Short mmCIF file of C-alpha atoms and ligand atoms in Angstrom, two decimals:
data_model
loop_
_atom_site.label_atom_id
_atom_site.label_comp_id
_atom_site.label_asym_id
_atom_site.label_seq_id
_atom_site.Cartn_x
_atom_site.Cartn_y
_atom_site.Cartn_z
CA MET A 1 214.16 110.39 162.48
CA THR A 2 215.30 109.23 165.91
CA ALA A 3 217.77 106.38 166.29
CA ASP A 4 214.85 104.19 167.42
CA GLN A 5 212.76 105.04 164.33
CA ASN A 6 215.64 103.88 162.17
CA LYS A 7 215.74 100.46 163.79
CA LEU A 8 213.73 97.72 162.01
CA THR A 9 211.76 95.69 164.54
CA THR A 10 209.33 92.79 164.60
CA SER A 11 205.70 93.59 165.40
CA TRP A 12 206.51 92.75 169.02
CA GLY A 13 209.28 95.36 169.01
CA ALA A 14 212.40 93.22 168.96
CA PRO A 15 215.22 94.27 166.63
CA VAL A 16 215.39 92.32 163.34
CA GLY A 17 218.78 90.81 162.61
CA ASP A 18 218.29 90.09 158.89
CA ASN A 19 215.39 91.14 156.67
CA GLN A 20 216.86 89.98 153.33
CA ASN A 21 217.85 86.36 154.01
CA SER A 22 215.64 83.77 155.67
CA MET A 23 217.22 81.47 158.20
CA THR A 24 218.32 78.26 156.46
CA ALA A 25 220.43 75.21 157.09
CA GLY A 26 223.48 76.29 155.15
CA SER A 27 223.29 78.67 152.21
CA ARG A 28 221.08 76.28 150.13
CA GLY A 29 218.46 75.60 152.79
CA PRO A 30 216.01 74.10 153.62
CA THR A 31 214.41 76.97 155.55
CA LEU A 32 214.09 76.64 159.30
CA ILE A 33 210.71 76.93 160.94
CA GLN A 34 212.43 78.61 163.87
CA ASP A 35 212.77 81.79 161.77
CA VAL A 36 209.82 83.39 163.55
CA HIS A 37 210.45 86.75 161.90
CA LEU A 38 209.94 85.09 158.49
CA LEU A 39 206.81 83.26 159.69
CA GLU A 40 205.30 86.45 161.09
CA LYS A 41 206.17 88.42 157.95
CA LEU A 42 204.54 85.88 155.59
CA ALA A 43 201.54 85.29 157.84
CA HIS A 44 200.82 88.99 158.27
CA PHE A 45 201.10 89.51 154.52
CA ASN A 46 198.45 86.82 153.96
CA ARG A 47 196.11 88.82 156.17
CA GLU A 48 196.65 92.28 154.66
CA ARG A 49 193.19 92.47 153.09
CA VAL A 50 189.98 92.97 154.99
CA PRO A 51 186.82 91.86 153.16
CA GLU A 52 185.99 94.21 150.32
CA ARG A 53 182.84 96.28 150.71
CA VAL A 54 180.00 94.48 148.85
CA VAL A 55 179.03 97.87 147.39
CA HIS A 56 181.09 101.06 147.15
CA ALA A 57 184.32 99.02 147.12
CA LYS A 58 186.40 101.47 145.06
CA GLY A 59 186.88 104.74 146.89
CA ALA A 60 188.99 107.82 147.45
CA GLY A 61 189.04 109.92 150.62
CA ALA A 62 190.14 113.28 151.93
CA HIS A 63 190.15 115.31 155.12
CA GLY A 64 188.78 118.79 155.44
CA TYR A 65 186.59 121.08 157.46
CA PHE A 66 183.03 122.29 157.51
CA GLU A 67 182.29 125.92 158.36
CA VAL A 68 178.87 127.30 159.24
CA THR A 69 177.86 130.29 157.09
CA GLN A 70 174.27 130.76 158.20
CA ASP A 71 172.51 130.51 161.56
CA LEU A 72 169.85 127.79 161.36
CA THR A 73 169.55 127.20 165.12
CA LYS A 74 165.82 127.86 164.83
CA TYR A 75 165.65 124.47 163.09
CA THR A 76 168.33 122.38 164.81
CA LYS A 77 170.22 122.25 168.08
CA ALA A 78 173.06 120.30 166.45
CA ASP A 79 176.14 121.69 168.16
CA PHE A 80 178.33 121.79 165.05
CA LEU A 81 175.75 124.05 163.38
CA SER A 82 175.33 126.30 166.44
CA GLU A 83 177.28 129.38 165.36
CA VAL A 84 178.26 131.16 162.17
CA GLY A 85 182.00 130.67 161.65
CA LYS A 86 182.15 127.45 163.67
CA ARG A 87 184.51 124.91 162.05
CA THR A 88 184.25 121.14 162.39
CA PRO A 89 186.87 118.71 161.07
CA MET A 90 185.49 116.18 158.61
CA PHE A 91 186.47 113.29 156.39
CA ILE A 92 184.87 112.28 153.10
CA ARG A 93 184.95 109.09 151.08
CA PHE A 94 183.83 109.14 147.45
CA SER A 95 183.21 105.85 145.66
CA THR A 96 181.68 104.05 142.74
CA VAL A 97 178.96 101.55 143.67
CA ALA A 98 179.00 98.36 141.64
CA GLY A 99 182.62 97.72 140.71
CA GLU A 100 185.28 95.91 142.68
CA ASN A 101 188.15 97.59 144.49
CA GLY A 102 190.36 97.70 141.38
CA SER A 103 187.63 98.72 138.94
CA SER A 104 187.70 101.84 136.83
CA ASP A 105 186.77 105.24 138.24
CA THR A 106 185.17 106.51 135.02
CA VAL A 107 182.27 104.07 134.73
CA ARG A 108 178.61 105.10 134.54
CA ASP A 109 177.50 104.57 138.12
CA PRO A 110 176.25 106.71 141.01
CA ARG A 111 179.08 108.02 143.22
CA GLY A 112 179.00 107.51 146.98
CA PHE A 113 179.39 110.78 148.88
CA ALA A 114 179.97 109.79 152.52
CA VAL A 115 180.84 112.54 154.99
CA LYS A 116 181.94 112.14 158.60
CA PHE A 117 181.78 115.27 160.76
CA TYR A 118 183.86 115.01 163.95
CA THR A 119 181.58 117.20 166.08
CA GLU A 120 182.06 118.05 169.77
CA GLU A 121 178.95 115.96 170.53
CA GLY A 122 180.10 112.86 168.69
CA ASN A 123 180.44 111.90 165.05
CA TYR A 124 177.78 112.72 162.51
CA ASP A 125 177.79 110.69 159.27
CA LEU A 126 175.91 111.90 156.21
CA VAL A 127 176.12 108.90 153.91
CA GLY A 128 174.77 110.01 150.56
CA ASN A 129 175.36 109.85 146.83
CA ASN A 130 175.91 112.29 143.98
CA THR A 131 172.25 111.81 143.06
CA PRO A 132 169.25 113.15 145.01
CA VAL A 133 167.24 109.92 144.62
CA PHE A 134 167.78 106.16 144.60
CA PHE A 135 166.66 103.20 142.45
CA ILE A 136 164.44 101.57 145.07
CA ARG A 137 162.58 102.81 148.11
CA ASP A 138 162.34 99.77 150.34
CA ALA A 139 165.48 98.13 151.79
CA ILE A 140 163.98 94.67 151.30
CA LYS A 141 164.74 95.03 147.57
CA PHE A 142 168.40 96.05 148.03
CA PRO A 143 170.16 92.65 147.86
CA ASP A 144 168.21 91.75 144.68
CA PHE A 145 168.93 95.11 143.10
CA ILE A 146 172.66 94.86 143.81
CA HIS A 147 172.77 91.30 142.44
CA THR A 148 171.61 92.73 139.09
CA GLN A 149 174.51 95.21 139.15
CA LYS A 150 177.07 92.50 139.89
CA ARG A 151 178.36 89.59 137.84
CA HIS A 152 176.43 86.68 136.33
CA PRO A 153 176.95 83.52 138.40
CA GLN A 154 178.12 81.50 135.38
CA THR A 155 179.83 83.88 132.99
CA HIS A 156 181.20 86.19 135.69
CA LEU A 157 180.29 89.05 133.35
CA LYS A 158 178.11 92.10 133.91
CA ASN A 159 174.58 91.25 132.85
CA PRO A 160 172.37 93.84 131.05
CA ASN A 161 169.48 91.33 131.00
CA ALA A 162 169.33 91.32 134.80
CA VAL A 163 169.81 95.09 135.03
CA TRP A 164 166.92 95.98 132.71
CA ASP A 165 164.70 93.11 133.82
CA PHE A 166 164.87 94.37 137.41
CA TRP A 167 164.48 98.05 136.49
CA SER A 168 161.56 97.38 134.16
CA LEU A 169 159.85 95.39 136.91
CA SER A 170 160.64 98.10 139.49
CA PRO A 171 159.29 101.31 137.92
CA GLU A 172 160.22 103.31 141.03
CA SER A 173 163.78 103.15 139.59
CA LEU A 174 162.88 105.29 136.55
CA HIS A 175 163.89 108.64 138.05
CA GLN A 176 167.34 107.44 139.11
CA VAL A 177 167.82 105.50 135.86
CA THR A 178 167.18 108.76 133.98
CA ILE A 179 169.80 110.58 136.07
CA LEU A 180 172.28 107.73 135.68
CA MET A 181 171.89 107.58 131.89
CA SER A 182 172.08 111.39 131.55
CA ASP A 183 175.30 113.35 131.15
CA ARG A 184 175.67 113.46 134.95
CA GLY A 185 176.02 109.67 135.06
CA ILE A 186 179.81 110.02 134.58
CA PRO A 187 181.26 113.00 136.49
CA ALA A 188 184.42 114.61 135.09
CA THR A 189 186.08 114.33 138.50
CA LEU A 190 184.95 113.79 142.07
CA ARG A 191 185.33 117.55 142.52
CA HIS A 192 182.89 118.43 139.75
CA MET A 193 179.72 116.83 141.09
CA HIS A 194 177.08 117.68 143.67
CA GLY A 195 176.40 115.52 146.73
CA PHE A 196 173.06 114.71 148.34
CA GLY A 197 171.95 113.23 151.66
CA SER A 198 169.15 111.76 149.47
CA HIS A 199 166.96 110.63 152.39
CA THR A 200 164.71 112.85 154.43
CA PHE A 201 166.00 113.44 157.94
CA LYS A 202 164.53 115.33 160.88
CA TRP A 203 166.07 118.37 162.51
CA VAL A 204 165.01 119.23 166.06
CA ASN A 205 165.71 122.57 167.77
CA ALA A 206 166.45 123.35 171.42
CA GLU A 207 162.69 123.68 172.12
CA GLY A 208 162.07 120.17 170.80
CA GLN A 209 160.33 121.39 167.62
CA GLY A 210 161.08 119.40 164.47
CA VAL A 211 161.21 119.93 160.71
CA TRP A 212 161.97 117.52 157.86
CA VAL A 213 165.23 118.22 156.07
CA LYS A 214 167.07 117.22 152.87
CA TYR A 215 170.76 117.97 152.24
CA HIS A 216 172.44 119.21 149.05
CA PHE A 217 176.21 119.71 148.65
CA LYS A 218 176.63 122.10 145.71
CA THR A 219 180.02 121.86 144.06
CA GLU A 220 181.88 125.18 143.86
CA GLN A 221 183.94 123.75 140.99
CA GLY A 222 180.82 123.58 138.78
CA VAL A 223 179.19 120.42 137.43
CA GLN A 224 181.30 118.83 134.69
CA ASN A 225 180.89 115.42 133.11
CA LEU A 226 182.82 113.04 130.91
CA ALA A 227 181.59 112.13 127.45
CA PRO A 228 181.16 108.32 127.26
CA ASP A 229 183.94 107.83 124.68
CA VAL A 230 186.41 109.86 126.78
CA ALA A 231 185.36 107.93 129.90
CA ALA A 232 185.83 104.61 128.11
CA GLN A 233 189.29 105.59 126.93
CA LEU A 234 190.27 106.76 130.42
CA ALA A 235 188.97 103.50 131.91
CA GLY A 236 191.58 101.71 129.83
CA GLU A 237 194.40 104.18 130.28
CA ASN A 238 194.02 105.10 133.92
CA ALA A 239 191.51 103.18 136.02
CA ASP A 240 192.31 105.47 138.96
CA TYR A 241 191.69 108.72 137.11
CA HIS A 242 189.31 110.23 139.72
CA THR A 243 191.36 109.03 142.67
CA GLU A 244 194.48 110.57 141.16
CA ASP A 245 192.73 113.84 140.30
CA LEU A 246 191.45 114.32 143.85
CA PHE A 247 194.82 113.52 145.43
CA ASN A 248 196.74 115.79 143.06
CA ALA A 249 194.34 118.72 143.41
CA ILE A 250 194.63 118.67 147.20
CA ASP A 251 198.37 118.04 147.04
CA GLN A 252 198.78 121.14 144.85
CA GLY A 253 196.71 123.31 147.21
CA ASP A 254 193.70 123.47 144.86
CA PHE A 255 191.22 122.63 147.61
CA PRO A 256 187.77 121.55 146.36
CA ALA A 257 184.76 123.01 148.16
CA TRP A 258 181.01 122.51 148.32
CA ARG A 259 178.23 124.73 149.70
CA LEU A 260 175.97 122.72 151.98
CA CYS A 261 172.33 123.68 151.51
CA VAL A 262 169.18 122.24 153.01
CA GLN A 263 165.53 122.11 152.10
CA ILE A 264 163.27 122.49 155.12
CA MET A 265 159.72 121.11 155.23
CA PRO A 266 157.31 121.72 158.13
CA LEU A 267 156.39 118.37 159.73
CA GLU A 268 152.68 118.71 158.88
CA ASP A 269 153.39 119.17 155.13
CA ALA A 270 154.43 115.52 154.97
CA ASN A 271 150.74 114.57 155.20
CA THR A 272 149.64 116.67 152.25
CA TYR A 273 152.65 117.04 149.89
CA ARG A 274 151.91 115.75 146.39
CA PHE A 275 154.68 113.17 146.69
CA ASP A 276 155.52 111.11 149.74
CA PRO A 277 158.43 113.15 151.15
CA PHE A 278 159.95 109.99 152.68
CA ASP A 279 160.08 108.13 149.36
CA VAL A 280 163.77 108.26 148.34
CA THR A 281 162.93 107.85 144.66
CA LYS A 282 161.45 111.38 144.73
CA VAL A 283 162.86 114.87 145.22
CA TRP A 284 161.17 117.80 146.90
CA SER A 285 160.76 120.46 144.25
CA GLN A 286 163.03 123.40 144.99
CA LYS A 287 160.17 125.64 143.91
CA ASP A 288 158.21 124.35 146.92
CA TYR A 289 161.15 124.09 149.34
CA PRO A 290 164.00 126.36 148.20
CA LEU A 291 167.62 125.66 149.08
CA ILE A 292 168.91 127.40 152.21
CA GLU A 293 172.67 127.61 152.68
CA VAL A 294 174.08 126.25 155.95
CA GLY A 295 177.81 126.16 155.42
CA ARG A 296 180.79 125.26 153.34
CA MET A 297 182.87 122.09 153.15
CA VAL A 298 186.51 122.35 152.08
CA LEU A 299 188.83 119.38 151.45
CA ASP A 300 192.38 120.44 152.28
CA ARG A 301 194.34 117.37 153.40
CA ASN A 302 195.12 114.04 151.79
CA PRO A 303 195.16 110.85 153.82
CA GLU A 304 198.60 109.87 155.07
CA ASN A 305 197.79 106.17 154.77
CA TYR A 306 195.09 104.83 152.43
CA PHE A 307 194.28 101.66 154.35
CA ALA A 308 194.16 103.27 157.80
CA GLU A 309 192.07 106.23 156.73
CA VAL A 310 190.06 105.33 153.61
CA GLU A 311 189.69 101.54 153.68
CA GLN A 312 189.02 101.37 157.42
CA ALA A 313 186.66 104.37 157.41
CA THR A 314 183.15 103.27 158.36
CA PHE A 315 180.09 105.43 157.73
CA SER A 316 176.54 104.76 158.83
CA PRO A 317 173.39 106.85 158.39
CA GLY A 318 172.59 105.98 162.01
CA THR A 319 175.68 107.82 163.27
CA LEU A 320 173.70 110.84 164.41
CA VAL A 321 174.12 113.67 166.91
CA PRO A 322 171.51 115.47 169.07
CA GLY A 323 169.37 117.73 166.86
CA ILE A 324 169.48 115.37 163.84
CA GLU A 325 167.14 112.39 163.69
CA VAL A 326 165.80 109.85 161.23
CA SER A 327 162.59 109.89 159.18
CA PRO A 328 160.31 106.93 158.40
CA ASP A 329 161.93 106.57 154.91
CA LYS A 330 161.93 102.77 154.49
CA MET A 331 165.22 102.72 152.64
CA LEU A 332 166.86 104.78 155.39
CA GLN A 333 165.38 102.54 158.08
CA GLY A 334 166.97 99.50 156.42
CA ARG A 335 170.31 101.27 156.06
CA LEU A 336 170.33 102.04 159.79
CA PHE A 337 170.88 98.31 160.30
CA ALA A 338 172.77 97.37 157.16
CA TYR A 339 175.64 99.87 157.29
CA ALA A 340 176.68 99.33 160.89
CA ASP A 341 176.29 95.58 160.37
CA ALA A 342 178.56 95.68 157.31
CA HIS A 343 181.23 97.41 159.41
CA ARG A 344 180.95 94.90 162.24
CA TYR A 345 181.51 92.15 159.66
CA ARG A 346 184.17 93.89 157.58
CA VAL A 347 186.21 95.80 160.15
CA GLY A 348 185.03 94.33 163.45
CA ALA A 349 182.86 95.12 166.45
CA ASN A 350 185.28 97.80 167.61
CA HIS A 351 185.47 99.66 164.26
CA ASN A 352 184.42 102.88 165.97
CA SER A 353 187.59 102.94 168.06
CA LEU A 354 189.95 103.01 165.07
CA PRO A 355 191.65 106.39 164.66
CA ILE A 356 189.69 107.40 161.50
CA ASN A 357 186.34 106.54 163.06
CA ARG A 358 186.97 107.56 166.67
CA PRO A 359 185.08 110.68 167.75
CA LYS A 360 187.20 113.63 168.88
CA ASN A 361 185.19 113.87 172.11
CA GLU A 362 185.30 111.33 174.93
CA VAL A 363 183.44 108.03 174.53
CA ASN A 364 181.92 106.65 177.74
CA ASN A 365 179.77 103.54 177.72
CA TYR A 366 179.47 100.01 179.04
CA GLN A 367 180.55 98.17 175.90
CA ARG A 368 183.55 95.97 176.62
CA ASP A 369 185.80 93.43 174.90
CA GLY A 370 185.42 92.11 171.37
CA GLN A 371 188.04 91.44 168.72
CA MET A 372 190.81 94.00 168.28
CA ARG A 373 189.89 96.14 171.26
CA ALA A 374 192.80 98.55 170.87
CA ASP A 375 192.02 101.14 173.55
CA ASN A 376 192.12 100.49 177.30
CA ASN A 377 188.73 98.70 177.16
CA GLY A 378 187.30 100.88 179.92
CA GLY A 379 190.22 100.07 182.23
CA SER A 380 189.01 99.11 185.70
CA SER A 381 185.96 101.40 185.57
CA VAL A 382 182.44 100.19 186.32
CA TYR A 383 181.19 97.94 183.49
CA TYR A 384 177.41 97.75 184.01
CA GLU A 385 174.44 100.04 184.58
CA PRO A 386 172.65 100.98 186.81
CA ASN A 387 175.51 101.17 189.29
CA SER A 388 176.48 102.86 192.55
CA PHE A 389 179.97 103.79 191.38
CA SER A 390 179.44 107.07 189.51
CA GLY A 391 179.53 105.45 186.07
CA PRO A 392 178.43 107.56 183.09
CA THR A 393 174.70 108.26 182.95
CA GLU A 394 172.24 109.27 180.26
CA THR A 395 171.22 112.87 179.44
CA SER A 396 167.45 112.80 178.96
CA ALA A 397 167.54 116.15 177.12
CA ASP A 398 169.30 114.32 174.29
CA LYS A 399 166.55 111.74 173.71
CA PRO A 400 165.14 111.91 170.16
CA ALA A 401 161.91 113.92 169.94
CA PRO A 402 158.79 111.70 170.30
CA TYR A 403 157.19 110.81 166.98
CA GLU A 404 153.58 109.58 166.61
CA VAL A 405 153.16 106.47 164.45
CA SER A 406 149.99 104.67 163.45
CA GLY A 407 148.80 102.03 160.99
CA ALA A 408 148.43 98.27 160.85
CA ALA A 409 151.67 96.27 160.96
CA ASP A 410 151.78 94.81 157.45
CA SER A 411 154.08 94.39 154.45
CA VAL A 412 152.73 97.16 152.25
CA ALA A 413 154.09 99.54 149.63
CA TYR A 414 154.06 103.33 149.84
CA ASP A 415 150.63 104.73 148.91
CA HIS A 416 152.08 107.01 146.23
CA ASN A 417 152.83 105.26 142.95
CA ASP A 418 153.54 108.07 140.51
CA HIS A 419 156.97 107.01 139.25
CA TYR A 420 156.67 109.06 136.09
CA THR A 421 156.11 112.76 136.79
CA GLN A 422 159.52 113.52 138.28
CA ALA A 423 161.45 111.41 135.77
CA GLY A 424 159.55 113.30 133.06
CA ASP A 425 160.27 116.67 134.74
CA LEU A 426 163.95 115.82 134.59
CA TYR A 427 163.72 114.80 130.94
CA ARG A 428 161.95 118.06 130.14
CA LEU A 429 164.54 120.22 131.91
CA LEU A 430 167.32 118.80 129.72
CA SER A 431 168.35 120.62 126.56
CA VAL A 432 167.55 119.05 123.20
CA GLU A 433 171.18 117.88 122.91
CA GLU A 434 171.14 116.43 126.44
CA ARG A 435 167.92 114.52 125.68
CA ALA A 436 169.44 113.10 122.51
CA ARG A 437 172.52 111.92 124.42
CA LEU A 438 170.32 110.44 127.18
CA VAL A 439 168.34 108.41 124.64
CA GLN A 440 171.52 107.35 122.82
CA THR A 441 173.09 106.13 126.07
CA ILE A 442 169.98 104.18 127.03
CA VAL A 443 169.72 102.61 123.59
CA GLY A 444 173.38 101.56 123.80
CA ALA A 445 172.85 100.09 127.26
CA MET A 446 169.64 98.23 126.32
CA LYS A 447 170.79 96.82 122.97
CA PRO A 448 172.42 93.73 124.50
CA VAL A 449 169.18 92.79 126.34
CA GLU A 450 168.03 89.54 124.78
CA LYS A 451 164.29 89.62 125.44
CA ASP A 452 162.12 92.16 123.62
CA GLU A 453 159.58 91.74 126.41
CA ILE A 454 162.00 93.42 128.83
CA LYS A 455 162.84 96.22 126.41
CA LEU A 456 159.17 96.92 125.68
CA ARG A 457 158.27 96.95 129.36
CA GLN A 458 161.00 99.54 130.01
CA ILE A 459 160.08 101.63 126.94
CA ARG A 460 156.56 101.83 128.36
CA HIS A 461 158.00 103.48 131.48
CA PHE A 462 160.02 106.00 129.47
CA TYR A 463 156.89 106.79 127.44
CA LYS A 464 154.82 107.39 130.54
CA ALA A 465 157.47 109.84 131.81
CA ASP A 466 157.35 111.67 128.50
CA PRO A 467 156.04 110.30 125.16
CA GLU A 468 159.01 111.80 123.31
CA TYR A 469 161.40 109.98 125.70
CA GLY A 470 159.70 106.60 125.09
CA LYS A 471 159.48 107.12 121.33
CA GLY A 472 163.17 108.04 121.14
CA VAL A 473 164.28 104.87 122.92
CA ALA A 474 161.87 102.70 120.91
CA ALA A 475 163.15 104.14 117.63
CA GLY A 476 166.76 103.67 118.68
CA LEU A 477 166.08 100.02 119.49
CA GLY A 478 164.10 99.49 116.28
CA LEU A 479 160.94 98.58 118.19
CA SER A 480 157.46 99.98 117.85
CA ILE A 481 155.95 101.69 120.86
CA PRO A 482 154.09 99.17 122.99
CA GLU A 483 150.50 99.74 123.96
CA ILE A 484 150.39 102.15 126.89
CA GLU A 485 147.68 101.47 129.41
P1 NDP B 1 164.19 123.17 139.86
O1 NDP B 1 164.22 123.82 138.51
O2 NDP B 1 163.92 124.03 141.03
O3 NDP B 1 165.57 122.39 140.15
C1 NDP B 1 166.15 121.65 139.12
C2 NDP B 1 167.26 120.85 139.73
O4 NDP B 1 167.78 120.04 138.69
C3 NDP B 1 168.41 121.68 140.27
O5 NDP B 1 168.85 121.08 141.48
C4 NDP B 1 169.50 121.53 139.20
O6 NDP B 1 170.77 121.50 139.81
C5 NDP B 1 169.19 120.16 138.66
N1 NDP B 1 169.65 119.99 137.29
C6 NDP B 1 169.84 120.92 136.34
N2 NDP B 1 170.27 120.34 135.21
C7 NDP B 1 170.34 119.02 135.46
C8 NDP B 1 170.74 117.91 134.69
N3 NDP B 1 171.15 118.06 133.42
N4 NDP B 1 170.70 116.69 135.25
C9 NDP B 1 170.29 116.55 136.54
N5 NDP B 1 169.92 117.57 137.33
C10 NDP B 1 169.95 118.79 136.77
O7 NDP B 1 163.14 122.02 139.70
P2 NDP B 1 162.54 120.98 140.73
O8 NDP B 1 163.14 121.11 142.08
O9 NDP B 1 161.07 121.09 140.65
O10 NDP B 1 163.01 119.61 140.08
C11 NDP B 1 162.77 119.29 138.71
C12 NDP B 1 163.56 118.06 138.40
O11 NDP B 1 164.93 118.36 138.62
C13 NDP B 1 163.25 116.89 139.32
O12 NDP B 1 162.24 116.07 138.82
C14 NDP B 1 164.55 116.18 139.41
O13 NDP B 1 164.64 115.15 138.46
C15 NDP B 1 165.61 117.22 139.11
N6 NDP B 1 166.38 117.55 140.31
C16 NDP B 1 165.73 118.05 141.39
C17 NDP B 1 166.41 118.23 142.57
C18 NDP B 1 165.67 118.68 143.79
O14 NDP B 1 166.21 118.51 144.87
N7 NDP B 1 164.49 119.26 143.67
C19 NDP B 1 167.85 117.97 142.67
C20 NDP B 1 168.46 117.54 141.42
C21 NDP B 1 167.72 117.31 140.32
P3 NDP B 1 171.98 122.47 139.35
O15 NDP B 1 171.42 123.51 138.42
O16 NDP B 1 172.54 123.03 140.60
O17 NDP B 1 172.96 121.62 138.71
#
């Protein structure tokens, strides 16, 4: 430590004369308003919290790197995937979804799996979950869905009536509900779960040819889960169990790693595949589109400062680089707006210039000003375009590939409405013991629902996925199987 680093200063850099006693009239006070150091200290303290994320509030983060293990340049021109052995620094934030910032890590909930790659062509965010699908497939339903996961307006308690009412009236949720209620609904640690990009994206190669792509991060630690009674006990004993485990593992040099694999679908298959490949409540069968390894992600460094690196980290599925583009997935399209908008509200218009979010390459554009502009704000350089002063210009080669769209502008659902086959396929791939635990967990979760009408509606969905599944839940709830149309 230098002599200067040892010196306590105010935020404006002046030395502090006394940091233990406020300035008072005599030793008894009252306190003098002219003690500006005291005023600044108390006022800054009042402002230490930024708004909590509405979803994914509780999180843990780590730094690491991504290394390419297989050449897939025939599919994408993305620079960070251009060469076997190429390493790109990255940051990840894991999270639960529904709980508040102080809530327990070991609840039954999907886990956010948000990765930021600091590539040489700008940042690339892959903002996924530990599940390959989601509860809904149109962003217009998101605020309603999340309300059901949050607290009742009067009791301020979690509300199973709302949860199952919404799910039973939104059968597209069945696949994700089955995953959530299965053993994988409570991972043993953040290291022992897979990650998924969930949405379909488009990869485009140097010749401008595209393919549809889905991402899978396969844990090298193996999938491990917590039994519900162990999870419940941990929730009481150590609400930060997963956060602590991740920090300690990295601190002790036990670096967790994931293999990144992709599924690749030719563009034309999207018109004929038996499910809509843009519907985020569905997977692409790996028998049709096998996993292809791209690289390996290793987490090898803990954050130095939680607030600066984890709380202020902002991820958006629209943070893309040349060679990676969006698909028409309606949930993804909504997230392209919602995520960046959440960051503008929560962290501010200049969130991308904070150290954790700033790209490693140079940023040149005509955006200026805004709250908390902490860099040089473009200095005296030209601040509009077009201009005659050699300001930065576009690179037309980096435009997204053209994409034909057609159809009447209308508020309509996806054409495909089979919400049952894939949920049933999942049920059928579970062992007998796993199925029994799945049914037991669902029965436990549905018991507090007050209206039989809601329970019967949901049982009908389970039955349609697999009659044994529906019968098991019905028996557990002491209800007879409703008529199945
Ligand atoms: P596959 O047999 O080719 O793949 C099965 C997939 O299920 C693998 O990714 C496997 O991941 C995963 N899996 C295995 N056990 C469980 C479990 N207990 N809980 C959740 N996932 C598990 O079949 P398909 O690709 O045709 O898919 C069949 C069903 O598998 C789907 O309906 C879907 O519910 C589920 N699934 C499919 C995925 C996909 O991308 N196709 C991804 C994840 C689940 P692993 O063995 O590595 O753990």
